JSON list of C-alpha atoms in Angstrom, two decimals:
[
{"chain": "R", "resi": 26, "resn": "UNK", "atom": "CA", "xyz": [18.47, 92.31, 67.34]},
{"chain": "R", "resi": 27, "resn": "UNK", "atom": "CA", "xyz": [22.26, 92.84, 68.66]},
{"chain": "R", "resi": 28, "resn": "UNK", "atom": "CA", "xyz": [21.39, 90.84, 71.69]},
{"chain": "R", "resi": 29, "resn": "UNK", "atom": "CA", "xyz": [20.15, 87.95, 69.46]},
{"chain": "R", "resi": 30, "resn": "UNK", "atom": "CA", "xyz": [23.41, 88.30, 67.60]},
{"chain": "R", "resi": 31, "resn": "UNK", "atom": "CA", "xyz": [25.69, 88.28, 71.02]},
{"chain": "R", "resi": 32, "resn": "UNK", "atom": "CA", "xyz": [23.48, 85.02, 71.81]},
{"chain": "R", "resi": 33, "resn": "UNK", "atom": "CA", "xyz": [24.44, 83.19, 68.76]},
{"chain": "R", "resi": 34, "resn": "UNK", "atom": "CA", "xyz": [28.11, 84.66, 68.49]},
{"chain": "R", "resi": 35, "resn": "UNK", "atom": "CA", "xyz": [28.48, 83.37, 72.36]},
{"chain": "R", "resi": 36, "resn": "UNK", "atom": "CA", "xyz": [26.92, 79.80, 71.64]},
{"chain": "R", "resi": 37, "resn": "UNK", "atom": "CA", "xyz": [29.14, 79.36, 68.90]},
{"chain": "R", "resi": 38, "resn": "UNK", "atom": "CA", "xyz": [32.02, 80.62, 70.96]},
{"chain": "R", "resi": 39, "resn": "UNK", "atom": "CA", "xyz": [31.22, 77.90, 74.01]},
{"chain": "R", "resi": 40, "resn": "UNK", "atom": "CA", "xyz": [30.89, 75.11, 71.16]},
{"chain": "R", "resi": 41, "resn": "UNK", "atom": "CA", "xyz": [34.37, 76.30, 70.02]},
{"chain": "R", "resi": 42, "resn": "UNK", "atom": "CA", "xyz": [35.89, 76.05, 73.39]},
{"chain": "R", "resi": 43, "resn": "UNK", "atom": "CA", "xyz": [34.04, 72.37, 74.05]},
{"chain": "R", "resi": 44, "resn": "UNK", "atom": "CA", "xyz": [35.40, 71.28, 70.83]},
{"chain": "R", "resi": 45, "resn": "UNK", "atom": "CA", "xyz": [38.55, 72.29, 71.48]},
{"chain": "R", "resi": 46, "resn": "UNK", "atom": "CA", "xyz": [38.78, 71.18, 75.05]},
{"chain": "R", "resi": 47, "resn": "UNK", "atom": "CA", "xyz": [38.15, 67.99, 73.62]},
{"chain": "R", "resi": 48, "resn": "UNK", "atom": "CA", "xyz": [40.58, 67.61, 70.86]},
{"chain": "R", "resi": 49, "resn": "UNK", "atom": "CA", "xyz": [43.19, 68.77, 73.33]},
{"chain": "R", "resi": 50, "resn": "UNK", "atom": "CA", "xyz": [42.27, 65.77, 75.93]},
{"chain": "R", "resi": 51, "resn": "UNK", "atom": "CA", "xyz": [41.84, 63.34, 72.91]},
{"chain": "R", "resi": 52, "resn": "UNK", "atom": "CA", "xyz": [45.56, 64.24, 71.55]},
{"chain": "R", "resi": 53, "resn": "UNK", "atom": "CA", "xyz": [46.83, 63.30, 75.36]},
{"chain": "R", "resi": 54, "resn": "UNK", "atom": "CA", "xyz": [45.84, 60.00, 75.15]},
{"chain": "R", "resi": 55, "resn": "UNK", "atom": "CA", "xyz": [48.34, 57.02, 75.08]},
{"chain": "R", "resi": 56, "resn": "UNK", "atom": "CA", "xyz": [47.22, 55.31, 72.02]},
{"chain": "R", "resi": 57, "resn": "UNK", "atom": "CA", "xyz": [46.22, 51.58, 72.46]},
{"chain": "R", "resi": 58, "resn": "UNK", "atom": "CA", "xyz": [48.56, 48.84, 71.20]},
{"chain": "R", "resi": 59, "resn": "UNK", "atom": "CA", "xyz": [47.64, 45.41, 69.42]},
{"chain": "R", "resi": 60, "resn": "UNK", "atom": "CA", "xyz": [47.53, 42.66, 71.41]},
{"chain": "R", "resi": 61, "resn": "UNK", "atom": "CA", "xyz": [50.80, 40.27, 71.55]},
{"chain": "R", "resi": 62, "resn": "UNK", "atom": "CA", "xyz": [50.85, 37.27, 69.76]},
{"chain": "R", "resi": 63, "resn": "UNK", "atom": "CA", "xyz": [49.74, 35.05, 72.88]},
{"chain": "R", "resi": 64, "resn": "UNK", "atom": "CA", "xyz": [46.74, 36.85, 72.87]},
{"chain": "R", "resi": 65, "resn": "UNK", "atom": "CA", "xyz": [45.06, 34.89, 69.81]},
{"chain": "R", "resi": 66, "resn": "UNK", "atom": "CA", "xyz": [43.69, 31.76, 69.60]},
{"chain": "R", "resi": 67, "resn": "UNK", "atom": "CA", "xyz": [45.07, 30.22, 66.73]},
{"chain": "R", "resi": 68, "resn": "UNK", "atom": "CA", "xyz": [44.84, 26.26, 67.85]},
{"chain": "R", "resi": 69, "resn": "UNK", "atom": "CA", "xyz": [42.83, 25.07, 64.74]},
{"chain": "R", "resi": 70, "resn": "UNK", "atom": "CA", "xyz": [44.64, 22.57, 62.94]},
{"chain": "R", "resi": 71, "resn": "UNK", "atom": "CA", "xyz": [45.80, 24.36, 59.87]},
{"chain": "R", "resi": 72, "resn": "UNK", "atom": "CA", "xyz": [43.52, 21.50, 57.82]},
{"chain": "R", "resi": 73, "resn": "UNK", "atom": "CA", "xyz": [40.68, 22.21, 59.30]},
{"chain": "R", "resi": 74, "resn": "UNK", "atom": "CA", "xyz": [41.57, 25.86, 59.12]},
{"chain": "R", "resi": 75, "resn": "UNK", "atom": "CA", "xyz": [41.39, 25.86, 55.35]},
{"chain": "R", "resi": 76, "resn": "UNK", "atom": "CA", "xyz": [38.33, 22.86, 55.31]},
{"chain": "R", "resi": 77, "resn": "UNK", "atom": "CA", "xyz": [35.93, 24.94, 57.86]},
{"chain": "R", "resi": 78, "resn": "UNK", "atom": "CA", "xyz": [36.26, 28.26, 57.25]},
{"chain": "R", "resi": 79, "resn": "UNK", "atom": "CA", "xyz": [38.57, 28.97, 54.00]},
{"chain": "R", "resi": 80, "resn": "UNK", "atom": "CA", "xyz": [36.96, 26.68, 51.66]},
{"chain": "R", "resi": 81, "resn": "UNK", "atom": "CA", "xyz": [33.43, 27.13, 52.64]},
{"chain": "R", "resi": 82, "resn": "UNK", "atom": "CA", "xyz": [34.41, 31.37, 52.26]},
{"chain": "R", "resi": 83, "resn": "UNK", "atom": "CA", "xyz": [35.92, 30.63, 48.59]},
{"chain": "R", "resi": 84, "resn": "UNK", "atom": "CA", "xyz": [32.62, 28.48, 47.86]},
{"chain": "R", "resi": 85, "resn": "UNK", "atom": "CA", "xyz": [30.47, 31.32, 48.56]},
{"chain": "R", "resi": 86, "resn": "UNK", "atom": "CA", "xyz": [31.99, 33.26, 46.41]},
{"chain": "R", "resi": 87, "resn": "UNK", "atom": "CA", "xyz": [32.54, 30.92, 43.64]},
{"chain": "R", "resi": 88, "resn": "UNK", "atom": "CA", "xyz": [28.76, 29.67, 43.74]},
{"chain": "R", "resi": 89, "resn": "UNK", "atom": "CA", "xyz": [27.79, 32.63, 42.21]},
{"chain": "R", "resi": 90, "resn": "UNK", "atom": "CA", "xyz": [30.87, 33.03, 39.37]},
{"chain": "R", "resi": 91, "resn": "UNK", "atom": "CA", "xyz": [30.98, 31.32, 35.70]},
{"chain": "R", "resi": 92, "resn": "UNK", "atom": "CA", "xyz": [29.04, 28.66, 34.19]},
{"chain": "R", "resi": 93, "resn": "UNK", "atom": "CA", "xyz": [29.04, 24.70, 34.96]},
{"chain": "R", "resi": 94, "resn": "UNK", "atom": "CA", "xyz": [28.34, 21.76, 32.67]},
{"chain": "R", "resi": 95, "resn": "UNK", "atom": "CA", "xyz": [26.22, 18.66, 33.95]},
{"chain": "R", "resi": 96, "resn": "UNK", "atom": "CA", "xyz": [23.91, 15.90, 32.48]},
{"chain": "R", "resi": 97, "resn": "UNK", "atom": "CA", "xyz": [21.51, 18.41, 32.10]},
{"chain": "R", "resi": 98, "resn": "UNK", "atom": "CA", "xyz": [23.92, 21.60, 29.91]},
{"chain": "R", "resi": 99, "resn": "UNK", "atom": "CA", "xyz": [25.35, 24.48, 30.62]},
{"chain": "R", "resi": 100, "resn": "UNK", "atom": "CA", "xyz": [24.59, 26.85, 33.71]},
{"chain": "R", "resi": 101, "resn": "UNK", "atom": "CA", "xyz": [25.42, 30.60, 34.50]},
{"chain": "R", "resi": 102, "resn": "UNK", "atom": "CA", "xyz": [25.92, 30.96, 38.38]},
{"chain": "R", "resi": 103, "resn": "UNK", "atom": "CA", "xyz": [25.47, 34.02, 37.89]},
{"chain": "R", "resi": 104, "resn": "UNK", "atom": "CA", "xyz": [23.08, 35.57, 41.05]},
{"chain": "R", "resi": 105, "resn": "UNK", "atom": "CA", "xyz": [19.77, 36.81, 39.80]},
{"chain": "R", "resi": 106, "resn": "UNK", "atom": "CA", "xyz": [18.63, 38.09, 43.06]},
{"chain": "R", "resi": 107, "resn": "UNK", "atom": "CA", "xyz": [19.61, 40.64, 45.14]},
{"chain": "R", "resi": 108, "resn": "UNK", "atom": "CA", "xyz": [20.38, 38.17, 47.95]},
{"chain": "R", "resi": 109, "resn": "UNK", "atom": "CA", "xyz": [22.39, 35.98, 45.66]},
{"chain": "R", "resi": 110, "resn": "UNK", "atom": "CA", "xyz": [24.86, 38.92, 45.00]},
{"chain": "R", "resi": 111, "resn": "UNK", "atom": "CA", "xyz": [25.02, 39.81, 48.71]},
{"chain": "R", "resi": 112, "resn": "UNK", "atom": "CA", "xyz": [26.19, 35.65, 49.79]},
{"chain": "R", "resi": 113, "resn": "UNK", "atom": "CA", "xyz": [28.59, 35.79, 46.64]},
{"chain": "R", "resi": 114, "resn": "UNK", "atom": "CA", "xyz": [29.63, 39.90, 47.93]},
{"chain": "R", "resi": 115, "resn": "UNK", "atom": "CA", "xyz": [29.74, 38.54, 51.94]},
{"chain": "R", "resi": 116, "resn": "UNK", "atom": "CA", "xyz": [32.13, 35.04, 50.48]},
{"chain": "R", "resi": 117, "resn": "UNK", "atom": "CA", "xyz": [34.48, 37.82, 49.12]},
{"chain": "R", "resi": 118, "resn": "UNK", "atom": "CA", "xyz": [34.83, 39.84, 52.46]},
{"chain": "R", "resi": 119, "resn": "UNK", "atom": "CA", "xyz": [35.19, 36.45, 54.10]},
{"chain": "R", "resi": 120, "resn": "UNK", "atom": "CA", "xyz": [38.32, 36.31, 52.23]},
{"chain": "R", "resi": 121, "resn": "UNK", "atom": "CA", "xyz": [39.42, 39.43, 52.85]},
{"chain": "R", "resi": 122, "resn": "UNK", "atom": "CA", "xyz": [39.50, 38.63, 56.22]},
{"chain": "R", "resi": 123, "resn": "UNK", "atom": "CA", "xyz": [41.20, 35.35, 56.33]},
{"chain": "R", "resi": 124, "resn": "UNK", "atom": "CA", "xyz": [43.43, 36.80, 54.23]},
{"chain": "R", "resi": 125, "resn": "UNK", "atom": "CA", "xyz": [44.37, 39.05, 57.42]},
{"chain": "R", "resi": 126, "resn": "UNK", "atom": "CA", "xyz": [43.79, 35.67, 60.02]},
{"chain": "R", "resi": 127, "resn": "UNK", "atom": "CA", "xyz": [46.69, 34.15, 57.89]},
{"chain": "R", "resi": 128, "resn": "UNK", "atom": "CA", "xyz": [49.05, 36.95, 58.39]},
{"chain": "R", "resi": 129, "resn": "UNK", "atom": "CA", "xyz": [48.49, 36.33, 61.72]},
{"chain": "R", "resi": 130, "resn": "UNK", "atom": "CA", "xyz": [52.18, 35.92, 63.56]},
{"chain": "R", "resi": 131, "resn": "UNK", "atom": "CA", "xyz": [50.92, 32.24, 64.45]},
{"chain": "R", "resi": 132, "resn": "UNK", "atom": "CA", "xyz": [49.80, 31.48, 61.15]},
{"chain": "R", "resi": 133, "resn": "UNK", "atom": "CA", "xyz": [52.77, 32.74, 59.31]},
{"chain": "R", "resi": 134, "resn": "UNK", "atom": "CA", "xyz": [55.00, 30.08, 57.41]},
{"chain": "R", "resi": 135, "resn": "UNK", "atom": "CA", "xyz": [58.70, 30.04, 56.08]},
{"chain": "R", "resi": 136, "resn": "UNK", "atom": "CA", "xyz": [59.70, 31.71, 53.67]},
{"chain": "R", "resi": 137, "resn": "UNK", "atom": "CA", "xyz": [57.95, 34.55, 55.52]},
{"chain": "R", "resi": 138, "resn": "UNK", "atom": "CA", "xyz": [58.01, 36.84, 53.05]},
{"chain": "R", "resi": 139, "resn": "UNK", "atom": "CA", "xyz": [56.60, 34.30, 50.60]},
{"chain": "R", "resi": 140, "resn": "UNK", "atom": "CA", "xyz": [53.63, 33.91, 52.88]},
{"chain": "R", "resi": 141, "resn": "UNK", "atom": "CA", "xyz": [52.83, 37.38, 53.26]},
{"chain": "R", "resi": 142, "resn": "UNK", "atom": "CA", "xyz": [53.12, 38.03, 49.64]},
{"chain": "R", "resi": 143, "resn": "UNK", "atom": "CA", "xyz": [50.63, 34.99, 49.02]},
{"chain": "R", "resi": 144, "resn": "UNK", "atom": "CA", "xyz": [48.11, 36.55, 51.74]},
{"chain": "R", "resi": 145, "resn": "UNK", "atom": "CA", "xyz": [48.13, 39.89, 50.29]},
{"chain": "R", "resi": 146, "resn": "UNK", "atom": "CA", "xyz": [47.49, 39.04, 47.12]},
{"chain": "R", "resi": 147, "resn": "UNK", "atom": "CA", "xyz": [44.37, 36.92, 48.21]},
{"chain": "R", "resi": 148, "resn": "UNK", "atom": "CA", "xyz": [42.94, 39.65, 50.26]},
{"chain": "R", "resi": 149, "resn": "UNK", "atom": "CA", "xyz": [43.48, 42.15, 47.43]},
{"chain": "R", "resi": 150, "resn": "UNK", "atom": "CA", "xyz": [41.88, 39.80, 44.86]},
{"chain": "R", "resi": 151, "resn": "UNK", "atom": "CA", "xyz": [39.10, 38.88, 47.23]},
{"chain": "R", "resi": 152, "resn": "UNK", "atom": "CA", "xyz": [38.36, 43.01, 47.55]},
{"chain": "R", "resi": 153, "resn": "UNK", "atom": "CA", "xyz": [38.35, 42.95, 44.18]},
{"chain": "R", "resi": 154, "resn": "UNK", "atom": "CA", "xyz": [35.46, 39.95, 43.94]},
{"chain": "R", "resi": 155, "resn": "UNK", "atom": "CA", "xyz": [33.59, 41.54, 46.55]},
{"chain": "R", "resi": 156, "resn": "UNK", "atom": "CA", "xyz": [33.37, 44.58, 45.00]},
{"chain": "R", "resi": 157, "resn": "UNK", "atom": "CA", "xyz": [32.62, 42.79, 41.25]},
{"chain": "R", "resi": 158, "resn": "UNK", "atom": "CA", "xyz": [29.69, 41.50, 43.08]},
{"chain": "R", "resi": 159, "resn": "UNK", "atom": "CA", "xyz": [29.03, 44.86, 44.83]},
{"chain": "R", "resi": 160, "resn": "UNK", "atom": "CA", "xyz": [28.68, 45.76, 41.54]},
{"chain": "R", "resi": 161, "resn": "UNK", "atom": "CA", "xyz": [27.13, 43.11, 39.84]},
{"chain": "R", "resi": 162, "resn": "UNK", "atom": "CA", "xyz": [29.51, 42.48, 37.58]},
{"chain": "R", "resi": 163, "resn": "UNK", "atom": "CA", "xyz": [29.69, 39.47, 35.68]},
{"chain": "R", "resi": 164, "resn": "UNK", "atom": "CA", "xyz": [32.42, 39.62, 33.58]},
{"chain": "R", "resi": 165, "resn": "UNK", "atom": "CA", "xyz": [34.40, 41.30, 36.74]},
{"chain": "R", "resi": 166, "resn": "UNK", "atom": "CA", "xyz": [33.80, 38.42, 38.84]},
{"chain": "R", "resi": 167, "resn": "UNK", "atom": "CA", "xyz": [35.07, 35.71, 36.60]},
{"chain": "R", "resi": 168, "resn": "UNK", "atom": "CA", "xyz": [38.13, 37.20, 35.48]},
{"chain": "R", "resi": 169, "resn": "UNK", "atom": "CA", "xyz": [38.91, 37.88, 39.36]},
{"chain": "R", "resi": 170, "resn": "UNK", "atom": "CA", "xyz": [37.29, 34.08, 40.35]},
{"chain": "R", "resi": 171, "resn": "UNK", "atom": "CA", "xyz": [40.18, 32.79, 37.97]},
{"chain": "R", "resi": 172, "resn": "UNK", "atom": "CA", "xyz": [42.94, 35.01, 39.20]},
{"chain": "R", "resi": 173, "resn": "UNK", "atom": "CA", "xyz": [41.75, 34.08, 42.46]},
{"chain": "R", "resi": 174, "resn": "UNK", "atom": "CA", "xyz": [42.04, 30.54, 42.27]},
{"chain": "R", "resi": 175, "resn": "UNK", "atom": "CA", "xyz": [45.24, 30.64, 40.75]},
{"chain": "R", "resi": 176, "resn": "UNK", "atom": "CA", "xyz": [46.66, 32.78, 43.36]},
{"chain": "R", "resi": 177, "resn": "UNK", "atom": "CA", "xyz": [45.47, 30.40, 46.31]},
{"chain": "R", "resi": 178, "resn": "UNK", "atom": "CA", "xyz": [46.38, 27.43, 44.24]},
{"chain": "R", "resi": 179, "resn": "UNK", "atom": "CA", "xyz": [50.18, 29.02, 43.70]},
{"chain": "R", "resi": 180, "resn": "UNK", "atom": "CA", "xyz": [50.18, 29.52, 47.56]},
{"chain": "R", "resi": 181, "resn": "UNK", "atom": "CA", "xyz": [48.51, 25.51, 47.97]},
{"chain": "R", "resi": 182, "resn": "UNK", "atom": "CA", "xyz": [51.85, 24.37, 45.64]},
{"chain": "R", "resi": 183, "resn": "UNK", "atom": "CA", "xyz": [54.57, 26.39, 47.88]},
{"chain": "R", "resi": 184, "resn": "UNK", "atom": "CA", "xyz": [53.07, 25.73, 51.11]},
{"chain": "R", "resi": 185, "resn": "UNK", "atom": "CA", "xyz": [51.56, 22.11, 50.76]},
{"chain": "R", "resi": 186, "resn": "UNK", "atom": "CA", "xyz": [53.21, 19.29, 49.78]},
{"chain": "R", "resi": 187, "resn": "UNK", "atom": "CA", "xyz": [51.68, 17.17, 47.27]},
{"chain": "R", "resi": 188, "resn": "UNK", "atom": "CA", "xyz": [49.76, 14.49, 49.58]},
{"chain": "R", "resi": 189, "resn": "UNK", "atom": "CA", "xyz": [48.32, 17.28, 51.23]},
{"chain": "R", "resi": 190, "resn": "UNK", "atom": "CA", "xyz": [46.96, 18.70, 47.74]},
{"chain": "R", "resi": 191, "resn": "UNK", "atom": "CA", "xyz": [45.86, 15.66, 46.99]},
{"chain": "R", "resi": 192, "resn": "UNK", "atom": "CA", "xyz": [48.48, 15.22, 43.32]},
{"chain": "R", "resi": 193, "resn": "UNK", "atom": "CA", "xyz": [49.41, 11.86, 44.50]},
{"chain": "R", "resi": 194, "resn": "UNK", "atom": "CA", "xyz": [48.28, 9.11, 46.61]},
{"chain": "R", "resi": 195, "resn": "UNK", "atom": "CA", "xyz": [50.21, 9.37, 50.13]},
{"chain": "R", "resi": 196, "resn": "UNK", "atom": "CA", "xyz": [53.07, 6.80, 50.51]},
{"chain": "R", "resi": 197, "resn": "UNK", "atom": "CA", "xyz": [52.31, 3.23, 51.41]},
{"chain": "R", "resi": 198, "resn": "UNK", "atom": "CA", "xyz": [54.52, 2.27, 54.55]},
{"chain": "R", "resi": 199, "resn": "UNK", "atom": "CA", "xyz": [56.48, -0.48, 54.78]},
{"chain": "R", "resi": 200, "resn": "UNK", "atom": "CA", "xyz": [54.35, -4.00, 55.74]},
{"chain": "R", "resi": 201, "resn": "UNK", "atom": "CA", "xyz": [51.18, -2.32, 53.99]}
]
């Protein structure tokens, strides 16, 4: 029995060493750094940007949060299938992840700061729809699909100007 006890109490001891050996050699390694700026490809317009991937990210979500009225009444968009929470859950990481594409250093926009401040509160209100729909949450989801919107829409009115955003019809030029 003692021999089957110096076994064990040796096996454990060589495991020891190994793991240690290892943490050792893992703390002497130079940690990686992030890729420069020049490294990303960031040569989508900024319009199709926002038309390609941003909008069709917010849609997904938004499919699937509050109620619309047409010819034919009210309807809850609401998912009712497991699948339907998952595209409205996946539009709301989507965001999350623009929401880091915009902060970008090739994305960013003056005021800085301003930008930023506008990304980081889409990303944490896009968490928060993803994880309503994680959830299944109706009530959730709209309040954060309206607190949502009006955070991109406050970023739309500092960063766009008004022809952009569609308010008013672009200037006629002169001889037109």
């Amino acid at each position: 029995m003692a021999s089957a006890l110096d076994h064990g109490a040796a096996t454990t001891i060589r495991h020891s060493v190994a793991v240690l050996a290892l943490l050792v050699l893992a703390s002497c390694a130079q940690p990686t750094s992030a890729p420069d700026a020049s490294s990303y490809d960031v040569n989508t317009p900024f319009k199709e940007f926002m038309g390609h991937v941003v909008q069709p990210a917010a849609a997904r979500f938004w499919a699937g949060s509050g109620t619309v009225y047409d010819a034919t009444g009210l309807h809850d968009r609401t998912p009712t299938t497991p699948e339907g929470w998952e595209a409205v859950e996946g539009g709301g990481l989507e965001l999350v992840e623009i929401g880091n594409v915009l902060k970008l250093p090739a994305r960013v926009r003056s005021p800085q700061a301003d930008w930023i401040g506008h990304a980081d509160m889409i990303i944490a209100l896009a968490r928060e729809a993803a994880q309503a729909a994680e959830h299944h949450d109706k009530a959730a989801m709209l309040s954060v699909g309206s607190r949502l919107d009006a955070a991109c829409e406050a970023c739309h009115i500092e960063f766009m100007t008004p022809e952009q955003r569609g308010d008013v019809a672009p200037a006629k030029t002169a001889g037109h």
